[in-house]
Short mmCIF file of C-alpha atoms and ligand atoms in Angstrom, two decimals:
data_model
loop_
_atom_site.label_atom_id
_atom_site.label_comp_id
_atom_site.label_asym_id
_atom_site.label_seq_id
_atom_site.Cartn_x
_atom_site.Cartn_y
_atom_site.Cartn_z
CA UNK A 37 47.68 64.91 57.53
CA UNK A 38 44.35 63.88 58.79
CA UNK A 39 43.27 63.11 62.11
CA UNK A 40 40.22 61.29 64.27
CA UNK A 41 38.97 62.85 66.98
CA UNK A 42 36.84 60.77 69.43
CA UNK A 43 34.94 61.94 71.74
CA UNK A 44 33.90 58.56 74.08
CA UNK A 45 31.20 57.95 76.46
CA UNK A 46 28.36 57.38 73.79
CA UNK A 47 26.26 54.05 73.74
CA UNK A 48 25.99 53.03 70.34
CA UNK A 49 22.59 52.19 68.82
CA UNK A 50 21.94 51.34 65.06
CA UNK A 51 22.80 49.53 62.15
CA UNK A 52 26.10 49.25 60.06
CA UNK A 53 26.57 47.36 56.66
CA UNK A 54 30.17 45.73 56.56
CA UNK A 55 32.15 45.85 53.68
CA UNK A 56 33.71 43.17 51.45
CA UNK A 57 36.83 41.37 52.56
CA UNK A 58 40.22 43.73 51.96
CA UNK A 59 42.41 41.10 52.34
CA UNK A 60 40.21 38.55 50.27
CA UNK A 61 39.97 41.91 47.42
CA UNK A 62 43.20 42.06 47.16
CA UNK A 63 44.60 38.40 46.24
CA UNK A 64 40.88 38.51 43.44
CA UNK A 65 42.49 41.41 42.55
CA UNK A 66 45.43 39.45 41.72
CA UNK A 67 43.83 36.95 39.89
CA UNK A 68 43.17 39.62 37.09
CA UNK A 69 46.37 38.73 35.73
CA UNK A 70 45.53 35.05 34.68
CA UNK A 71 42.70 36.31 32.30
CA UNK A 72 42.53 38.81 28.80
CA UNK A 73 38.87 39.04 29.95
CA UNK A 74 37.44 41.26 32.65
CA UNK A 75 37.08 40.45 35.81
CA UNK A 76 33.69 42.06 37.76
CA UNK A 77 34.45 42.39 41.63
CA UNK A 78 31.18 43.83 43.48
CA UNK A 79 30.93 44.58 47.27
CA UNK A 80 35.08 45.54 46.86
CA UNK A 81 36.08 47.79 49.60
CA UNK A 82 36.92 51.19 48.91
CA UNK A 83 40.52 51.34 50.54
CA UNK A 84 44.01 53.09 50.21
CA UNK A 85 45.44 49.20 50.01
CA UNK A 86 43.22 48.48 47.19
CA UNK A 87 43.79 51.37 45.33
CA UNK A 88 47.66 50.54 46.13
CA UNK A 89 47.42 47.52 44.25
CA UNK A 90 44.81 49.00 41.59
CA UNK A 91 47.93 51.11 40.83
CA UNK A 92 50.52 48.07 40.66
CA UNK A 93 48.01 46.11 38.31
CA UNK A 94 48.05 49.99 35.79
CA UNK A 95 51.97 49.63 35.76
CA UNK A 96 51.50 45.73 34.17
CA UNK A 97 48.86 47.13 31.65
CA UNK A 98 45.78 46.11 33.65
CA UNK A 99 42.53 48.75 33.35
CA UNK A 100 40.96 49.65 35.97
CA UNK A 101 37.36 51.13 36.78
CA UNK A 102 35.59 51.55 39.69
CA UNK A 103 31.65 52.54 39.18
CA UNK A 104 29.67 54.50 42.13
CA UNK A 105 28.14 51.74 43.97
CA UNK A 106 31.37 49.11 45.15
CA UNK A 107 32.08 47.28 41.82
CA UNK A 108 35.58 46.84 40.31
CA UNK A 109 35.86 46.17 37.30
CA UNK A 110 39.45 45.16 35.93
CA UNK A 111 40.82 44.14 32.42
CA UNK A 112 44.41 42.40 31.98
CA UNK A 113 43.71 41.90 28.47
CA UNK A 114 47.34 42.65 27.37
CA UNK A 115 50.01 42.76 30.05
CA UNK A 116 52.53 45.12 28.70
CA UNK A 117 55.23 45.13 31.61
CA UNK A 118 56.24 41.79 33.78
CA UNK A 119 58.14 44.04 35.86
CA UNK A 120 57.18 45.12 39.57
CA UNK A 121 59.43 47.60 40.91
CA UNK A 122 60.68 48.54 44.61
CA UNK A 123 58.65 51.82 44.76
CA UNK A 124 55.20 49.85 44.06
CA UNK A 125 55.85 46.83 46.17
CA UNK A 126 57.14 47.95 49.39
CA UNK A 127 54.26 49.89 50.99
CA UNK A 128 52.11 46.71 51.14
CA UNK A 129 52.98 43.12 50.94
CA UNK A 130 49.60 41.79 48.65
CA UNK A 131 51.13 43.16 45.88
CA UNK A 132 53.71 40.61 46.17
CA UNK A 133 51.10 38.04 44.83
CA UNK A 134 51.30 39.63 41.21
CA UNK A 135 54.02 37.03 40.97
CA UNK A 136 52.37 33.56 40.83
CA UNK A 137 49.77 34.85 38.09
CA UNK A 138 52.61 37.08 36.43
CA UNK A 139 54.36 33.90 35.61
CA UNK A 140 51.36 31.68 35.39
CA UNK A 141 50.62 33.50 32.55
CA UNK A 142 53.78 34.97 31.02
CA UNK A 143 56.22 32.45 32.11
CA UNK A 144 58.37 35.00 33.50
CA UNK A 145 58.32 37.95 36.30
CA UNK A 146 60.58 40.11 37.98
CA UNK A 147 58.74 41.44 41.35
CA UNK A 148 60.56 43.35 43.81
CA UNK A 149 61.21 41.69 47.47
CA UNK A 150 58.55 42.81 49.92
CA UNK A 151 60.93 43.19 53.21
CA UNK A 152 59.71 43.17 56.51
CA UNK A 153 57.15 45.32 58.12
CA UNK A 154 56.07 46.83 61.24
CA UNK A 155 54.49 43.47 63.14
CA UNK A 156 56.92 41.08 61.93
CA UNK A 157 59.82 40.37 59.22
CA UNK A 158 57.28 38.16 57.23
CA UNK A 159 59.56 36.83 54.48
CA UNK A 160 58.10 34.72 51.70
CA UNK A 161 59.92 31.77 51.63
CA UNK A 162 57.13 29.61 51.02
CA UNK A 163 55.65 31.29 48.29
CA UNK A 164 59.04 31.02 46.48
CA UNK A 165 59.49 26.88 47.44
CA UNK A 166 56.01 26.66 46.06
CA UNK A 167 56.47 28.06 42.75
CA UNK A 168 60.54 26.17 42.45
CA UNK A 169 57.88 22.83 43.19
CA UNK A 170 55.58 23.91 40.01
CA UNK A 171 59.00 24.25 38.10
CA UNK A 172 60.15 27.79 38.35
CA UNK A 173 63.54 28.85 38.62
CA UNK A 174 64.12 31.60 41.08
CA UNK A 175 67.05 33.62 41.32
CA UNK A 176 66.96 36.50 44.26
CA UNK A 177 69.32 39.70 42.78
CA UNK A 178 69.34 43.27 44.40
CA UNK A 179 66.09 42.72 46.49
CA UNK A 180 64.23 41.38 43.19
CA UNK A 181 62.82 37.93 42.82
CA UNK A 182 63.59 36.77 39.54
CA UNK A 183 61.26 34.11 38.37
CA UNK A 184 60.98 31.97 34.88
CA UNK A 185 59.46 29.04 33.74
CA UNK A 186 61.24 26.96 30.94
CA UNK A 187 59.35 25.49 28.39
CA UNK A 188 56.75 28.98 29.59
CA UNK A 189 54.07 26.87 31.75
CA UNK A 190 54.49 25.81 35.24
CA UNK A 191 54.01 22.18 36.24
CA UNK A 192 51.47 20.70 38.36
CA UNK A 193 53.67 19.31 41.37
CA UNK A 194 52.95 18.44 45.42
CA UNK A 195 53.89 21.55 47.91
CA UNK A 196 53.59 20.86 51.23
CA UNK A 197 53.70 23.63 53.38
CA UNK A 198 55.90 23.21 56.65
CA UNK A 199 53.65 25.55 58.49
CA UNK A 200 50.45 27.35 57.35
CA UNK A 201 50.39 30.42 55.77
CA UNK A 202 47.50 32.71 54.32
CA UNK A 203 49.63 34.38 51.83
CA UNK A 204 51.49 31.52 50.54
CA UNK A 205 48.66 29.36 50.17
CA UNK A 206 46.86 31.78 48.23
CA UNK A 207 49.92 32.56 45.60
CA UNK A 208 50.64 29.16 45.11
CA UNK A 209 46.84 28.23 44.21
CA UNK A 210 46.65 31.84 41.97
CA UNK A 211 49.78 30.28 40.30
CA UNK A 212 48.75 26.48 39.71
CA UNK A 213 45.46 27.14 37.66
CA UNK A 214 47.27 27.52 34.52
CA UNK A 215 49.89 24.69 34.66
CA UNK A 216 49.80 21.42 32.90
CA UNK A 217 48.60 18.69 35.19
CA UNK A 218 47.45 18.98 38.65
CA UNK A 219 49.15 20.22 41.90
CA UNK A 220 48.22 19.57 45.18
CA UNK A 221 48.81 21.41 48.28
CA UNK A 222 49.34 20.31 51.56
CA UNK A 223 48.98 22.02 55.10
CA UNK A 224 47.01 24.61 53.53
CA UNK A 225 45.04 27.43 55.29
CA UNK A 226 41.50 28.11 55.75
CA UNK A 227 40.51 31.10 56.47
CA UNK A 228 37.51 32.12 54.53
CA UNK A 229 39.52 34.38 52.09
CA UNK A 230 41.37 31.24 50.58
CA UNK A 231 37.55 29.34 49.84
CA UNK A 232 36.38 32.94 48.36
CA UNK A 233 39.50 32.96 46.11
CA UNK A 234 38.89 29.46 45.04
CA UNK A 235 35.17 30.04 44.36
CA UNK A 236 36.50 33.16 42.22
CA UNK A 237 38.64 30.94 40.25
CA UNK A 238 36.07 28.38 39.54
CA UNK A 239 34.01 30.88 38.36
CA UNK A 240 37.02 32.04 35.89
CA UNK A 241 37.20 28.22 34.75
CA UNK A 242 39.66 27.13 37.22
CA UNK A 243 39.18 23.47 38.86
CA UNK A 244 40.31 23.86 42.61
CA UNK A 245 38.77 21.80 45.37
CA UNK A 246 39.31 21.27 48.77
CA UNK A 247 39.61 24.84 49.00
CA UNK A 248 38.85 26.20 53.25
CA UNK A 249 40.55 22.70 54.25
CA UNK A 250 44.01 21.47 54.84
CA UNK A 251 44.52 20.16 51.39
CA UNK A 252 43.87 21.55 47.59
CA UNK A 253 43.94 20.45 44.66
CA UNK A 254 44.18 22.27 41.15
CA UNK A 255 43.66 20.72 38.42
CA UNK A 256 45.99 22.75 35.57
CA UNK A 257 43.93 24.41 32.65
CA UNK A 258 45.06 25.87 29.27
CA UNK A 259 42.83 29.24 29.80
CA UNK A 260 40.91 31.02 32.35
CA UNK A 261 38.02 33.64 31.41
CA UNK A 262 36.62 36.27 32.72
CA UNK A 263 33.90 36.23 35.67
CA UNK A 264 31.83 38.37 38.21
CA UNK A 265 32.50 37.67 41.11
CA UNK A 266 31.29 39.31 45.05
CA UNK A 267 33.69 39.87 47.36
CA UNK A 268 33.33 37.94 50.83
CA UNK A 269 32.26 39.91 53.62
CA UNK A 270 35.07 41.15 55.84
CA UNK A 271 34.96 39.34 59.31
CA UNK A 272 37.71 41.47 60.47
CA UNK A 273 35.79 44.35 59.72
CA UNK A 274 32.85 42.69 61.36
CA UNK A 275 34.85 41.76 64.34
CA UNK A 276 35.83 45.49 64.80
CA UNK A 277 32.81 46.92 65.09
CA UNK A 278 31.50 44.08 67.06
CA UNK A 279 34.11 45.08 69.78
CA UNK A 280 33.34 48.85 69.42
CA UNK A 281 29.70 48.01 70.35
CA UNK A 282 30.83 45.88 73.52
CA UNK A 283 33.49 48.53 74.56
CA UNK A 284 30.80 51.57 74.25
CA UNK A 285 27.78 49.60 75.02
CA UNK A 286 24.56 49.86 73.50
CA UNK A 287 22.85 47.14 70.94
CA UNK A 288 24.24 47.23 67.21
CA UNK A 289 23.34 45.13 64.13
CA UNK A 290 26.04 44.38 61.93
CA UNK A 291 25.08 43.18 58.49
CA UNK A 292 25.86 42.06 54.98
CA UNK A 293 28.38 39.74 57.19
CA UNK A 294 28.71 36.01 57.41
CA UNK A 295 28.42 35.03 60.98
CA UNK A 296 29.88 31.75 61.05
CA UNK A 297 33.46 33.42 59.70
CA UNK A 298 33.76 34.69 63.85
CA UNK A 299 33.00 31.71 65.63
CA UNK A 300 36.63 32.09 68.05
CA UNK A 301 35.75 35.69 68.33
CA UNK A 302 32.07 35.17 69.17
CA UNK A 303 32.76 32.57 72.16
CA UNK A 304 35.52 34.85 73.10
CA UNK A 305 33.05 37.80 73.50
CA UNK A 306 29.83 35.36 75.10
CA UNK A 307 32.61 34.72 77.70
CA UNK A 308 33.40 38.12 78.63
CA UNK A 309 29.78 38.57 78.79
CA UNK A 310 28.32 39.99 75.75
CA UNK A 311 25.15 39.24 74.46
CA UNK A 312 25.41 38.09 70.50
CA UNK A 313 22.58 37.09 68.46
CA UNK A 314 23.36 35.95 65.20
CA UNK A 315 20.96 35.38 61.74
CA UNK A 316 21.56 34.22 58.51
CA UNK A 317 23.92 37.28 57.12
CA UNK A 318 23.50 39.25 60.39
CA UNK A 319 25.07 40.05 64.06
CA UNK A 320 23.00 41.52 66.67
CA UNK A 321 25.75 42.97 69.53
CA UNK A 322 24.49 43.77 72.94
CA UNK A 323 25.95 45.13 76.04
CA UNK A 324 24.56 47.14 78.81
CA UNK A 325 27.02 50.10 79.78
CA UNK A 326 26.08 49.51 83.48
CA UNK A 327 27.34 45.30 83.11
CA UNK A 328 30.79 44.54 84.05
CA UNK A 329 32.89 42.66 81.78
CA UNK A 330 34.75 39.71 82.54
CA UNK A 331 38.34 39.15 81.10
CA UNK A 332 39.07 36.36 78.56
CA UNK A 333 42.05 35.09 77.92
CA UNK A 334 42.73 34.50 73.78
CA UNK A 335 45.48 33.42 71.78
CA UNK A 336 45.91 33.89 68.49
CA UNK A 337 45.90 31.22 66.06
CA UNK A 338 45.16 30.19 61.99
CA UNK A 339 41.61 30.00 60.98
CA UNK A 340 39.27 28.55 62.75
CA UNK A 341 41.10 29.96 65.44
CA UNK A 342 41.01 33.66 66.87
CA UNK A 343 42.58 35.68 64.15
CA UNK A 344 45.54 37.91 64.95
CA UNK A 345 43.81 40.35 62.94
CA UNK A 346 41.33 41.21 65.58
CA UNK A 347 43.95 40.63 68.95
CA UNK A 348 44.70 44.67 69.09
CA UNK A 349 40.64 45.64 69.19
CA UNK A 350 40.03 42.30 71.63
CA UNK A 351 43.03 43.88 73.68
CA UNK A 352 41.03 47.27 73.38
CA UNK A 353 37.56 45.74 75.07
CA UNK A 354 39.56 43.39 77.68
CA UNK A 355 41.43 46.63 79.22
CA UNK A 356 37.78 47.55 80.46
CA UNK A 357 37.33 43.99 82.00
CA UNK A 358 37.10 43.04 85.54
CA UNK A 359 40.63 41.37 86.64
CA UNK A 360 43.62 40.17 84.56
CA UNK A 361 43.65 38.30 80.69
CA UNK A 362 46.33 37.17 78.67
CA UNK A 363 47.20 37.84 74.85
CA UNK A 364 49.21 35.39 73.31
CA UNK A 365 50.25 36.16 69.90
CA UNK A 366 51.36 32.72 67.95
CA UNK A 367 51.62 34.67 64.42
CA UNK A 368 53.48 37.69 64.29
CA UNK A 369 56.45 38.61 66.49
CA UNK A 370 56.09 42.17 67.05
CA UNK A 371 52.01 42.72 67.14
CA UNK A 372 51.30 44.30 70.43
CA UNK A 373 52.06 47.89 69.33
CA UNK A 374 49.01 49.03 70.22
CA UNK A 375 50.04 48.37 74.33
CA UNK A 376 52.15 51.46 75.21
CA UNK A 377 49.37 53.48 73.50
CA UNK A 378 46.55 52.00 75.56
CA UNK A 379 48.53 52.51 78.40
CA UNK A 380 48.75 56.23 77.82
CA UNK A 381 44.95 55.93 78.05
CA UNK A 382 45.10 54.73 81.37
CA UNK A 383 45.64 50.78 80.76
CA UNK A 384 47.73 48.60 82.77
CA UNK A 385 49.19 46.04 80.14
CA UNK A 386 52.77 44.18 80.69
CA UNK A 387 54.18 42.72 77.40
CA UNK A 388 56.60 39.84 77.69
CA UNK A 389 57.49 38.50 74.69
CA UNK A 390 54.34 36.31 72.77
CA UNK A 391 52.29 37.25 75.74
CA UNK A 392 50.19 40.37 77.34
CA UNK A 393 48.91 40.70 80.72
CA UNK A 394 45.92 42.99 80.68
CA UNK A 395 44.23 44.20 84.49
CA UNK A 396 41.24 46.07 84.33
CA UNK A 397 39.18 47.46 84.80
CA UNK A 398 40.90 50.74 83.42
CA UNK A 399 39.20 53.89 83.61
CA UNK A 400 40.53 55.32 80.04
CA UNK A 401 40.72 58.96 79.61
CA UNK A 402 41.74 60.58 75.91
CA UNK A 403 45.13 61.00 74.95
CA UNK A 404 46.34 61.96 71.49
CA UNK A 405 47.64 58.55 70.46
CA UNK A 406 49.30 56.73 67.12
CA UNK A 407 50.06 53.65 66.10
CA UNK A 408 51.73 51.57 63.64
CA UNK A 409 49.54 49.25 61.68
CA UNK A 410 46.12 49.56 60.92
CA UNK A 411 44.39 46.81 63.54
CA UNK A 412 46.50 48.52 66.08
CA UNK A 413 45.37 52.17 65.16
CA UNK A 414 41.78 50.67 65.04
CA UNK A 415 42.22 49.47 68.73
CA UNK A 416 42.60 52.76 70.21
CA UNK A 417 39.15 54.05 68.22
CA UNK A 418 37.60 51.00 70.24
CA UNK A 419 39.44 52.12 73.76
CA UNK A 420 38.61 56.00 72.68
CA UNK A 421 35.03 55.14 72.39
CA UNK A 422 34.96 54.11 76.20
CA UNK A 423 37.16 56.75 77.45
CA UNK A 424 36.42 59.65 79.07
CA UNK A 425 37.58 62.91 77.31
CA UNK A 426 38.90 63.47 73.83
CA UNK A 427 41.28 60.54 72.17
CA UNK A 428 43.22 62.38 69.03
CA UNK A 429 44.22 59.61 66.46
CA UNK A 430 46.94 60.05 64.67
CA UNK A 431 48.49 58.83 61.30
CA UNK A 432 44.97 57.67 60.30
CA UNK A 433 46.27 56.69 56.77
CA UNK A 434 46.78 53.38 58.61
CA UNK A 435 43.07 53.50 59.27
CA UNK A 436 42.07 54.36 55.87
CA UNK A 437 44.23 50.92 54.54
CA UNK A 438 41.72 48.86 55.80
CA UNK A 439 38.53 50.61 57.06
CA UNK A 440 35.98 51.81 54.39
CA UNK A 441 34.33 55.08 55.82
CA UNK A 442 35.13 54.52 59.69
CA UNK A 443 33.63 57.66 60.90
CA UNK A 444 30.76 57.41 59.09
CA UNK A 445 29.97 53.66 60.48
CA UNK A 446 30.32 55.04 64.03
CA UNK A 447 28.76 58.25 64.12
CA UNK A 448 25.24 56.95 62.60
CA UNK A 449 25.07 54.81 65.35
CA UNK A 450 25.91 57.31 67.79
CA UNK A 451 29.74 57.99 68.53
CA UNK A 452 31.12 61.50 68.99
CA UNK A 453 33.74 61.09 66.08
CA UNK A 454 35.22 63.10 63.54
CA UNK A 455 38.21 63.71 61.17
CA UNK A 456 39.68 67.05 60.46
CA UNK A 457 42.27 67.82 58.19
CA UNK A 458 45.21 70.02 59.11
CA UNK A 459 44.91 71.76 55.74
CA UNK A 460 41.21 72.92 56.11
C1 EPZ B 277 47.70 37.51 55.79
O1 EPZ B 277 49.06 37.87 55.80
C2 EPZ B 277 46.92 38.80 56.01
N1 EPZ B 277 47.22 39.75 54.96
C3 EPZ B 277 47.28 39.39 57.37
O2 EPZ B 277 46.46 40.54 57.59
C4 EPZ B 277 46.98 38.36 58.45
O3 EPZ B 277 47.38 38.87 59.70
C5 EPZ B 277 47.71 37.06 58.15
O4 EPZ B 277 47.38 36.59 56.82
C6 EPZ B 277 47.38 35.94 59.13
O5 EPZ B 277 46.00 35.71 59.14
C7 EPZ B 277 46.63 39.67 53.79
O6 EPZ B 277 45.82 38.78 53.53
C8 EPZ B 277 46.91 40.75 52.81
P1 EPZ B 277 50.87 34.43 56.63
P2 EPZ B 277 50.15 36.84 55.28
O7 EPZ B 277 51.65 34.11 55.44
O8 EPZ B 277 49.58 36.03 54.21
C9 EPZ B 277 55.30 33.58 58.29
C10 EPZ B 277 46.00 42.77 58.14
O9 EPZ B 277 46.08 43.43 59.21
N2 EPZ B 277 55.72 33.33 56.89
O10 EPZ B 277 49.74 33.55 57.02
O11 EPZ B 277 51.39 37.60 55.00
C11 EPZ B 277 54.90 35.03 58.56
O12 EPZ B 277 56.02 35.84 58.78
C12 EPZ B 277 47.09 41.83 57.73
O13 EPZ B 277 45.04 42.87 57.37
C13 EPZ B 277 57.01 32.89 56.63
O14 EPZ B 277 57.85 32.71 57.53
O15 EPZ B 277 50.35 35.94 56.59
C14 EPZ B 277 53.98 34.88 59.75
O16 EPZ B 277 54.75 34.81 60.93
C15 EPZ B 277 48.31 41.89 58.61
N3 EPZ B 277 57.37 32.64 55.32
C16 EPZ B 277 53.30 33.53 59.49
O17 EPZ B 277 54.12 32.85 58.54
C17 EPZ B 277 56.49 32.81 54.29
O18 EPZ B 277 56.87 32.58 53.13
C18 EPZ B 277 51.87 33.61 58.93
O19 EPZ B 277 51.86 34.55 57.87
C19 EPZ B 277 55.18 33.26 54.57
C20 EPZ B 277 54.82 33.50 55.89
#
């Protein structure tokens, strides 16, 4: 199994290109299905979850091929199996949105149940309302959803979400393209991924608007094409490194991003006393080393607010700030596994329930660490980088789910980081 070793206590100086959007990849990945034409992806992130689901979309009959640079390019032109089994859908839950464009298309899907998963039980509920709303009948049987449409094409019909969710939003619009008449959706997301799926569609023929507010609307269509389409940068990504660079100090320029996608995080980080300087499709990061930082108090909350996908690495920079801050975590129930880890680094953090007290400043030494999901994991590369000592990561396939060439990105800009392999 591989490893990270992290050596901290280097500035960080440089430039690093962000990758597209994993969780925006995966869902256009998706989307495959409602086409017998290709569908280009370029700037797609070369990840273990996208190859995951790369190898879900083989088993329904989709090819697949990648060139060298970052395009994907994938072909659904005959879907040979409607089936997605236990063993293909457990390790991540995107691959449960095969459904919606499975029966979009087909009028029929079996797709195993995703279960829980380490931050939360995350059920799906309200993709499966959605779809009984566009006229599908549902029947759950030995942790399989069982899904058909009579007459074979959905409906057009009004879902309205009790509370918002990414995924569900998503798989509903994926599904609604190809029924007769138009649906609209209520209580909808916006986080940027939803508006780059959207635009995706579009470009396959598709006619969603409204797409990045509360309320969509599809217009049904007979057909979809095939398009090319580039993947939105990934502001999680972005948001990462950003915290590395305040947590090691030094001046980095992020780019191939999308600024305005970080907004929460960006106030967040002028408040604790960061310098940011932002451009058109760059982020300039700046922090002397010597500067204290000041906590910041964040809670998590759906686009525009501060993503729960970057509360571990903001948890990793506010254990070096000056007096106490509080986490709240609105989203997931169990997303603060990255606490007892810190705290064998030397940070004082007291989880009670939604909430985490932080008190800093900490002065972090290494400690061979692990976590649990990969935003945790990538917290304790962010703590590592301003600890003293050596900081062994562990279990780094969580890493490698959602972080395209990690090492790489933060050793050209200076860090003291490596992986080894237990095998070489
Ligand atoms: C997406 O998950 C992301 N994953 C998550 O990123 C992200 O944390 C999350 O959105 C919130 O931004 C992908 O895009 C692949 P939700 P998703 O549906 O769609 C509950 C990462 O680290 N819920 O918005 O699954 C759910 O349990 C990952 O990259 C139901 O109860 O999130 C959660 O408490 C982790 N029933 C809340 O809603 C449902 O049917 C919001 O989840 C659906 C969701």
């Amino acid at each position: 199994m591989d490893r990270i070793l992290l050596r901290g206590g280097n500035p960080l100086h440089g430039e690093i290109p962000m990758s597209g959007a994993k969780n925006s990849a995966l869902k256009l990945m998706a989307a495959c299905l409602l086409t017998d034409e290709p569908l280009v992806l370029s700037n797609a992130p070369r990840l273990a979850d996208t190859r995951f689901m790369a190898h879900l979309l083989a088993h329904l009959g989709v090819h697949s091929s990648e060139d060298a640079g970052s395009v994907l390019t994938l072909n659904a032109k005959d879907i040979t199996n409607t089936t997605a089994p236990y063993e293909l859908v457990r390790k991540m839950r995107a691959t449960f949105n095969v459904l919606g464009p499975l029966l979009a298309r087909m009028g029929a899907a079996k797709v195993s149940l995703p279960g829980g998963c380490a931050i939360g039980a995350r059920p799906v509920d309200l993709h499966l309302k959605a779809f009984e709303a566009l006229g599908a009948e549902i029947e759950l049987s030995e942790g399989y959803v069982e899904a058909k449409v009579p007459g074979g094409r959905l409906k057009g019909g009004r879902v309205v979400f009790p509370f918002v969710s990414v995924g569900a939003t998503e798989h509903t619009m994926l599904a609604a393209t190809l029924a007769s008449g138009t649906s609209v959706l209520e209580n909808c997301a916006c986080e940027p991924e939803i508006a780059d799926l959207a635009g995706c569609l579009n470009a396959m023929g598709a006619k969603v608007s409204g797409a990045g507010t509360s309320t969509i609307t599809i217009e049904g269509v007979e057909k979809l094409s095939g398009a090319h389409w580039p993947v939105v940068p990934d502001r999680i990504e972005t948001g990462t490194y950003a915290l590395a660079a305040a947590a090691a100090g030094g001046k980095v320029r992020l780019t191939q991003v999308r600024p305005q996608h970080n907004d929460a995080l960006w106030s967040a980080m002028e408040q604790a006393g960061v310098t940011i300087t932002q451009g058109e499709d760059w982020v300039e990061v700046e922090r002397d080393p010597a500067t204290p930082i000041k906590a910041v108090d964040i809670e998590t909350r759906p686009y525009p607010g501060f993503p729960t996908d970057l509360q571990a690495q903001f948890m990793g920079l506010m254990v070096l700030a000056e007096g106490a801050s509080v986490m709240t975590e609105t989203i997931f129930e169990n997303r603060f596994m990255h606490a007892p880890e810190l705290s064998r680094m030397g940070a004082d953090i007291h989880v009670r329930g939604r909430e985490a007290v932080v008190r800093g400043p900490a002065k972090l030494t290494g400690a061979p660490v692990m976590a649990t999901d990969l935003r945790a994991s990538v917290s304790l590369v962010i703590a590592g980088l301003a600890a003293k000592g050596e900081t062994e990561i562990n279990r780094v396939y969580h890493l490698d789910r959602g972080f395209e060439r990690l090492e790489e990105k933060l050793s050209r800009c200076g860090a003291d980081i490596r992986r080894v392999n237990d095998r070489e």
